[in-house]
Short mmCIF file of C-alpha atoms in Angstrom, two decimals:
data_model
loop_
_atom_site.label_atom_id
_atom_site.label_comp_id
_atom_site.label_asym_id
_atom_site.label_seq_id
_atom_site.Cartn_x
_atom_site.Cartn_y
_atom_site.Cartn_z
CA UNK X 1 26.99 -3.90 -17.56
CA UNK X 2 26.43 -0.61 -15.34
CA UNK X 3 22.67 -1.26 -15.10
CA UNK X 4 23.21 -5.19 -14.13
CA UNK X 5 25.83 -4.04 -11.46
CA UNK X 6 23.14 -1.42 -10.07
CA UNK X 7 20.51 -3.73 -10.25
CA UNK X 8 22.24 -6.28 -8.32
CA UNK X 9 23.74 -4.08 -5.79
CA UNK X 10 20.54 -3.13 -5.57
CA UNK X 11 18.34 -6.71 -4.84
CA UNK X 12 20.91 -7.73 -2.31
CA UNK X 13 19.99 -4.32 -0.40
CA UNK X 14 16.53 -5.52 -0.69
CA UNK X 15 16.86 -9.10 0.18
CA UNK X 16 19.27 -8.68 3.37
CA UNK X 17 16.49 -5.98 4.27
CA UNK X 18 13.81 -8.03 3.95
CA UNK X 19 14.88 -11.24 5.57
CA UNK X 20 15.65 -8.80 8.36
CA UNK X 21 12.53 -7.41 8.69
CA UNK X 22 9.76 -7.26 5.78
CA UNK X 23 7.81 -4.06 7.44
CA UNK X 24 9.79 -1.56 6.54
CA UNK X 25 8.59 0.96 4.64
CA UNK X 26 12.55 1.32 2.79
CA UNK X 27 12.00 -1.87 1.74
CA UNK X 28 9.51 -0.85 -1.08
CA UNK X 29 12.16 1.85 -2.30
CA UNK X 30 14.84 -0.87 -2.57
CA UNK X 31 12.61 -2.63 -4.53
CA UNK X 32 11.58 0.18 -6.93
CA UNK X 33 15.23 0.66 -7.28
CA UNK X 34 15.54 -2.74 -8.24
CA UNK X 35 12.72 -2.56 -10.85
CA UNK X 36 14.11 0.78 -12.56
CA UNK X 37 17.28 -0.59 -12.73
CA UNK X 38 16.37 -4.64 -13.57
CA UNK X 39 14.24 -3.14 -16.15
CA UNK X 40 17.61 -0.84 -17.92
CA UNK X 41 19.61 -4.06 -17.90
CA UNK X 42 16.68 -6.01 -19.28
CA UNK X 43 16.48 -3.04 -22.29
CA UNK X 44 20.44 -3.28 -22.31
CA UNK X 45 21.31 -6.32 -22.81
CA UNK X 46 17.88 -8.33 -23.92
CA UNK X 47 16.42 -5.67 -26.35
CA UNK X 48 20.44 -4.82 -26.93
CA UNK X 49 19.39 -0.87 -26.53
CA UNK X 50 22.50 1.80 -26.59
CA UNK X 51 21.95 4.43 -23.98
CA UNK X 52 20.48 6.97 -26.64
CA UNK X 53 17.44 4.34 -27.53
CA UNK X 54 17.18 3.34 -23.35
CA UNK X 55 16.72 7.34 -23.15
CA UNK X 56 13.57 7.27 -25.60
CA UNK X 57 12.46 4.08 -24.80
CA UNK X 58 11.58 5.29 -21.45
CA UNK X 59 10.67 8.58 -22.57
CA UNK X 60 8.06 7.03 -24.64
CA UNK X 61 7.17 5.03 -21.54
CA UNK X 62 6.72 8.17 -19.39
CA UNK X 63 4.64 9.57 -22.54
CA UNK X 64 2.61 6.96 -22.87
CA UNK X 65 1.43 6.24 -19.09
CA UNK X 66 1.15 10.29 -18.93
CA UNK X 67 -1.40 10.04 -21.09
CA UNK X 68 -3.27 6.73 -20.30
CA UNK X 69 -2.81 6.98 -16.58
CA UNK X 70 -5.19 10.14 -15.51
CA UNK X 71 -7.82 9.46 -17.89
CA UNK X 72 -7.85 6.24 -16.31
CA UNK X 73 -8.12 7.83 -13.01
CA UNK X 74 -10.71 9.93 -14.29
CA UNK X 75 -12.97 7.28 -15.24
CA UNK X 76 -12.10 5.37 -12.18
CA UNK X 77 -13.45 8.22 -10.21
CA UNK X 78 -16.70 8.49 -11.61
CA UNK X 79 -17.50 5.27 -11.01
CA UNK X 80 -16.62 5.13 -7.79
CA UNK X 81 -19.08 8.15 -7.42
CA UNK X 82 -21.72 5.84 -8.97
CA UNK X 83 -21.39 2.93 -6.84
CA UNK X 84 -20.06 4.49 -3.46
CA UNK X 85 -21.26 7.19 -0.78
CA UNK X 86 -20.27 10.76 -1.75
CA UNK X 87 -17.22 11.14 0.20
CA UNK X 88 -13.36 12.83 0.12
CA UNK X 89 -12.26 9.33 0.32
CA UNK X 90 -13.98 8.26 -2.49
CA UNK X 91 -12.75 11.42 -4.75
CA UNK X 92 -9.14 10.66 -4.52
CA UNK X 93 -8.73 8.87 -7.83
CA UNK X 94 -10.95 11.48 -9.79
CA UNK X 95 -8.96 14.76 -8.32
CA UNK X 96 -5.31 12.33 -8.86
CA UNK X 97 -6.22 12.32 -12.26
CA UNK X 98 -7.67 15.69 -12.91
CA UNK X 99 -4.44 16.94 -11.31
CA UNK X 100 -2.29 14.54 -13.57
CA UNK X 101 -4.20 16.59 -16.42
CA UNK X 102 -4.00 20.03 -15.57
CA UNK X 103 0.17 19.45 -14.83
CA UNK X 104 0.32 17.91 -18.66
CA UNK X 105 -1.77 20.56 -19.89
CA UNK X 106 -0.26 23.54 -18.48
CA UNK X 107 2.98 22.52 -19.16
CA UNK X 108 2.21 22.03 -22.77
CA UNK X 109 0.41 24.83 -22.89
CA UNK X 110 2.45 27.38 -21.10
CA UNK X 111 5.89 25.68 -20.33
CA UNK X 112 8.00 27.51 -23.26
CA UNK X 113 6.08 30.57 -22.84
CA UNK X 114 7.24 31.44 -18.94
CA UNK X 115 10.79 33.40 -17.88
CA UNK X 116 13.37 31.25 -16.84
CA UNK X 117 12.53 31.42 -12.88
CA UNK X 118 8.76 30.15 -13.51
CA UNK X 119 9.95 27.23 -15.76
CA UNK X 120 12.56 26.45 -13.14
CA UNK X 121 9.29 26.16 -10.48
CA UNK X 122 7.45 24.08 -13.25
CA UNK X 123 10.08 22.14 -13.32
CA UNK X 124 10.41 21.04 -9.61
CA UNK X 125 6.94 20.66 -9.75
CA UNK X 126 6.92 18.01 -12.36
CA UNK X 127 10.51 16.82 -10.56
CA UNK X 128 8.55 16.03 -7.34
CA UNK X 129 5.37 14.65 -9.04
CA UNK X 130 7.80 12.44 -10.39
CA UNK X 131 9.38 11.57 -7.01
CA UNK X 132 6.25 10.69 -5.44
CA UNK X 133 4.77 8.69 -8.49
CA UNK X 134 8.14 6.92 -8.10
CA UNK X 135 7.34 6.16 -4.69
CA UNK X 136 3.60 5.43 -5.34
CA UNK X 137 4.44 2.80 -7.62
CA UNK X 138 7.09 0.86 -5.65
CA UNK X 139 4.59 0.96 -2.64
CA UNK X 140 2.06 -0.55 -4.62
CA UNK X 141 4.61 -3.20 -6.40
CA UNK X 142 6.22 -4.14 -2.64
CA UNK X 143 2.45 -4.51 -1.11
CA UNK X 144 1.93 -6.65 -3.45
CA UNK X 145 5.07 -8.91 -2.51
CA UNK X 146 4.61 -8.46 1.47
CA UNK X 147 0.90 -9.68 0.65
CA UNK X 148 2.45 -13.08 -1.04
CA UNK X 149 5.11 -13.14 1.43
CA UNK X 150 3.24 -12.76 4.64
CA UNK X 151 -0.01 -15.49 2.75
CA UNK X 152 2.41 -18.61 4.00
CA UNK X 153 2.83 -17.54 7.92
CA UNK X 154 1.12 -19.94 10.07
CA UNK X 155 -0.78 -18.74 12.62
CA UNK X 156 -1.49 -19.47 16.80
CA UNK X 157 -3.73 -16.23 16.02
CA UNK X 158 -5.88 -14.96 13.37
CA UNK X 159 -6.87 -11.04 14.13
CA UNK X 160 -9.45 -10.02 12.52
CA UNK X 161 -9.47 -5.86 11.99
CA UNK X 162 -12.87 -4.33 11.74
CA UNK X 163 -14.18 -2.24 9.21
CA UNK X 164 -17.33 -0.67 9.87
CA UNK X 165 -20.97 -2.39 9.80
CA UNK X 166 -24.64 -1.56 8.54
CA UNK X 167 -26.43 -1.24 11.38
CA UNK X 168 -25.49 -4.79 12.85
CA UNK X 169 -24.83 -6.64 9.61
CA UNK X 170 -21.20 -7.45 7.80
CA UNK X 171 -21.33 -5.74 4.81
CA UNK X 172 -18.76 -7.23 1.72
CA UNK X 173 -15.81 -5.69 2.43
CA UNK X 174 -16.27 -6.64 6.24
CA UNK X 175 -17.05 -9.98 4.99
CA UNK X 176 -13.86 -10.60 2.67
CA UNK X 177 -11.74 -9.92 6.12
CA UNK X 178 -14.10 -12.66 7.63
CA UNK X 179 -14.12 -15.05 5.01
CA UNK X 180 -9.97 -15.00 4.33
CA UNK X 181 -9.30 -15.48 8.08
CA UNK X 182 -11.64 -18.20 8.52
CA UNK X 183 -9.93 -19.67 5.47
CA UNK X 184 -6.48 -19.48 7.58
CA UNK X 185 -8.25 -20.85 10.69
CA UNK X 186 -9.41 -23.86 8.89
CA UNK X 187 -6.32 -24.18 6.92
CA UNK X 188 -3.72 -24.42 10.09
CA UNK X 189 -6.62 -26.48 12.02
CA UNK X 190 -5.94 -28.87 9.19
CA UNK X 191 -2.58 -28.90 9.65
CA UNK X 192 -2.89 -30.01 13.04
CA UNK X 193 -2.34 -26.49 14.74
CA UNK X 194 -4.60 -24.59 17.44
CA UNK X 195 -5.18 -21.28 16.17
CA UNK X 196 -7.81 -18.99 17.54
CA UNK X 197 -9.69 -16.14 15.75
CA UNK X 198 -9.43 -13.31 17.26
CA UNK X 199 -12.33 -10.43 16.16
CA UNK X 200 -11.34 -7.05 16.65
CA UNK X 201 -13.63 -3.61 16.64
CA UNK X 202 -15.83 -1.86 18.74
CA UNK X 203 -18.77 0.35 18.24
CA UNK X 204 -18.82 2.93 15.55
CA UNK X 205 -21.43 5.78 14.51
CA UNK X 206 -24.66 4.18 12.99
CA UNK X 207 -23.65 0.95 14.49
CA UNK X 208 -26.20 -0.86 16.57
CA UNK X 209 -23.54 -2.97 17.83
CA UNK X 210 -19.90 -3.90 18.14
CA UNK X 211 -18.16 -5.13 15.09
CA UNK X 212 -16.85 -7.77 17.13
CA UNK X 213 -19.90 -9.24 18.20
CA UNK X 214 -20.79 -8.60 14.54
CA UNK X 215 -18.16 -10.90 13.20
CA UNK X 216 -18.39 -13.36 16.49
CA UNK X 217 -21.95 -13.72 15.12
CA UNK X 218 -20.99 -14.29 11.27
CA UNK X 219 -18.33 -17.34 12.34
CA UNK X 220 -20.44 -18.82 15.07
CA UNK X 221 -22.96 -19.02 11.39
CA UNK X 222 -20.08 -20.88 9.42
CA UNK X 223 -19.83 -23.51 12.31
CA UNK X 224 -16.61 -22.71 14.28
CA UNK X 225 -16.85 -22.83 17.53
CA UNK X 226 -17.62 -20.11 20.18
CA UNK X 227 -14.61 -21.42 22.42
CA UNK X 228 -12.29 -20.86 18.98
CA UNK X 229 -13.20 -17.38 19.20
CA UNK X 230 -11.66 -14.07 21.34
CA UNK X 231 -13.75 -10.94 20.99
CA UNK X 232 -11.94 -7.30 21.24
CA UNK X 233 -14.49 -5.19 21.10
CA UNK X 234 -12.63 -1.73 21.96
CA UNK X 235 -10.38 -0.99 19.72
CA UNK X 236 -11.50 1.98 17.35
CA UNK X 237 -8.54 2.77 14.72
CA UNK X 238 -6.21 0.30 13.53
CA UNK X 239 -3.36 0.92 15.76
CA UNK X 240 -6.06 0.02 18.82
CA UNK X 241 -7.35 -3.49 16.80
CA UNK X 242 -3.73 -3.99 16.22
CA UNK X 243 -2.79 -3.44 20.22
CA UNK X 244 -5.62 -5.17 22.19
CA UNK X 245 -5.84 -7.73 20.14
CA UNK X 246 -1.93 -8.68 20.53
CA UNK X 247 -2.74 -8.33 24.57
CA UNK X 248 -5.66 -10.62 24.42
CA UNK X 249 -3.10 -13.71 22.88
CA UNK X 250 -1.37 -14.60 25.87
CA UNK X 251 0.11 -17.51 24.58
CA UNK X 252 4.47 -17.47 25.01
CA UNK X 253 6.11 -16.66 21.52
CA UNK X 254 2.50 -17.01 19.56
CA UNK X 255 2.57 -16.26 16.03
CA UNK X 256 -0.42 -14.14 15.36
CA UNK X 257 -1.36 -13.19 11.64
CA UNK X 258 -3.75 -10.32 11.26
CA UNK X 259 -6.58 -9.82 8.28
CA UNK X 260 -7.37 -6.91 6.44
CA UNK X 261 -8.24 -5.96 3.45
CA UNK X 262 -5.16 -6.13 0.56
CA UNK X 263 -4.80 -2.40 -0.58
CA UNK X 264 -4.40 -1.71 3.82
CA UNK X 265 -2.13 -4.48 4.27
CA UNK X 266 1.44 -2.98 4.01
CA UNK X 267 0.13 -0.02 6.19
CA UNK X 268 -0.91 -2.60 8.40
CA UNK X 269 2.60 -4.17 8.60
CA UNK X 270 4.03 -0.70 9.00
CA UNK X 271 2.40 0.00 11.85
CA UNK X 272 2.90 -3.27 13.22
CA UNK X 273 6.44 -2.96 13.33
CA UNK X 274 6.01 0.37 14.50
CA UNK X 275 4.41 -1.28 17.61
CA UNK X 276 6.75 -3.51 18.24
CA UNK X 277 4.48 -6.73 17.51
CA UNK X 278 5.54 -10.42 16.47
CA UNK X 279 2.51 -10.28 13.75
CA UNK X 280 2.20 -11.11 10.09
CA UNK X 281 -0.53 -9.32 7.96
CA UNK X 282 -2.37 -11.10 5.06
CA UNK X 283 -4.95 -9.39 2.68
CA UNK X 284 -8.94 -10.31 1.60
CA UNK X 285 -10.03 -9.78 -1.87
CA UNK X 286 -11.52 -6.12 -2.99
CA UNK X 287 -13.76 -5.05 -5.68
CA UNK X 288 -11.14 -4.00 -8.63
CA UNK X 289 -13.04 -0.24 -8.98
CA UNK X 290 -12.06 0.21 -5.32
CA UNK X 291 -8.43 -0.17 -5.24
CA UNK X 292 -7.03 2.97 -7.00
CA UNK X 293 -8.96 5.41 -4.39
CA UNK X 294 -8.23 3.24 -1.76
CA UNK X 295 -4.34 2.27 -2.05
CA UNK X 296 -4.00 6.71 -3.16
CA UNK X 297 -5.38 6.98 0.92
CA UNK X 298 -2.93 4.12 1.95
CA UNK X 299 0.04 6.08 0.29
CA UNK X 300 -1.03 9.28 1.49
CA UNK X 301 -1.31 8.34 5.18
CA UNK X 302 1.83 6.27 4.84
CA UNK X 303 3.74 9.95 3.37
CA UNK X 304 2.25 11.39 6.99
CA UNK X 305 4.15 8.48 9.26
CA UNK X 306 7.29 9.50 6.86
CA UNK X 307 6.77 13.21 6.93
CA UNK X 308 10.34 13.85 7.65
CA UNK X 309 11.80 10.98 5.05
CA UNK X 310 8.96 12.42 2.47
CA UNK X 311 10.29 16.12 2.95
CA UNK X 312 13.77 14.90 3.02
CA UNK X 313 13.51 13.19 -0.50
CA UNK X 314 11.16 16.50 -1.84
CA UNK X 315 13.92 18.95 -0.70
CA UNK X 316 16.52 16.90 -2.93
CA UNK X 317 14.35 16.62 -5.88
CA UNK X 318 13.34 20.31 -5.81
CA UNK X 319 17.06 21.36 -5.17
CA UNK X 320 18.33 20.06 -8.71
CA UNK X 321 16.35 22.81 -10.78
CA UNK X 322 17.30 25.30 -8.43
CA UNK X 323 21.16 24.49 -8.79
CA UNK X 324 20.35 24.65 -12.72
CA UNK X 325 18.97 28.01 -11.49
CA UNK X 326 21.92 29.26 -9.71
CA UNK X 327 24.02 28.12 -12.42
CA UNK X 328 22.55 29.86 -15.50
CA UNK X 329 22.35 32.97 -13.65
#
């Protein structure tokens, strides 16, 4: 009964929260509330679990994805050496997991064997690993929501964000952006709206032109026309495709839907909202090997927006050994 009550206290949080305003980044800790504590009352009253099972049911859970988890990261990180460029971007799954490792392996290792202040320590340490896996997760389980959400929106707009070229061609992941926002276009142009497509990038390193003329080029290839098409070729970071673009849709009260890839989507929105923009973001397709690397970066730049909220939440976690500290001293 406890759990159910949580859990429902819980989704209306969410729901009021989200009908407010769906880009917020509190709205993906809502919801991982509302999956720990859905997921109790499910074990409560479906399996019919006492609190003592719930306790190693979960325990066993933990266990289990302790185990599986980093060796999955592992091998997720060597292939991403195999397929992409050698960079720290690309490493983020590999060291994730190898970290993941040496934690469960020291602990078992040398947890019993330290004095009672360095097993305190370990303990925050695995306290605030567990925080931040916590958070991880509902950040990745909310994306995916905002992504089925924000799909729907109709558009006046379609911004396309650019991601870097090869020379002057649209590599794939470039492409997917292309290919889901002409999908959009033609979808509300069936529908009897007026949207325009909007691409948005400028010149980068290596690049022997601007990824807007880039992607201009690509659509004016699938047939739409060039008077269908607005070309921001400035912008250099996200926040700038997000910003010019919205200046260069002068159309009163235009709903403008933006394209990126899905693992940068809810950073997208974030920053969105952070701008102050009327704008929905929707996400293209991404080779499966890329995503763990890729939504690790998206978490970890989202943790340096939050810094304060993210040392907040650390300072709490790390505080409840050291009371236990205080307390058996």
């Amino acid at each position: 009964m406890l759990f159910g009550i949580l859990a429902g206290i819980a989704g209306l949080v969410f729901l009021v929260r989200v009908m407010r305003e769906p880009r917020r980044v509190s709205n993906a800790v809502w919801f991982g509330i509302l999956l720990f504590f859905g997921g109790l009352w499910a074990l409560w009253e479906l399996g019919k679990y006492g609190y003592g099972e719930i306790v190693v049911v979960l325990g066993l859970l933990v266990l289990l994805i302790g185990l599986v988890l980093p060796f999955a990261m592992v091998a997720n990180g060597v292939i991403m050496l195999r397929r992409e460029s050698f960079r720290p971007a690309n490493l983020l799954s590999l060291l994730t997991g190898l970290a993941v490792l040496g934690l469960i392996g020291f602990t078992v290792v040398f947890g019993l064997r330290l004095d009672r202040a360095a097993q305190l320590v370990l303990i925050a340490v695995i306290l605030v690993t567990g925080y931040f896996a916590f958070l991880f997760a509902s950040l990745l389980a909310y994306s995916f929501v905002y992504g089925q959400l924000s799909s729907r929106a109709r558009a006046d707009a379609v911004v396309v964000l650019g991601s870097g070229l090869i020379g002057d061609r649209v590599p794939p992941l470039l492409a997917a952006r292309i290919e889901r926002g002409l999908a959009l276009y033609r979808r509300d142009r069936a529908a009897g709206g007026e949207p325009v497509l909007v691409v948005s990038g400028g010149q980068g390193p290596g690049e022997t032109t601007t990824e807007a003329a880039a992607m201009r080029d690509y659509l004016l290839a699938r047939g739409v026309p060039a008077e269908h098409i607005v070309l921001e070729d400035r912008a250099r970071t996200t926040e700038e495709n997000l910003r010019f673009s919205a200046a260069l849709v002068t159309r009163p009260g235009a709903r403008i839907v933006a394209v990126t890839n899905n693992y940068h989507v809810f950073r997208t929105a974030v920053l969105s909202y952070q701008l102050k923009l009327r704008m929905r973001v929707v996400g293209s397709r991404t080779a499966l090997y890329f995503l763990p690397s890729a939504f690790i970066r998206e978490f970890v730049a989202l943790l340096m927006q939050y810094r304060v909220t993210t040392a907040v939440g650390v300072l709490a976690v790390v505080s409840v050994p050291a009371l236990g500290g205080l307390l058996l001293l």
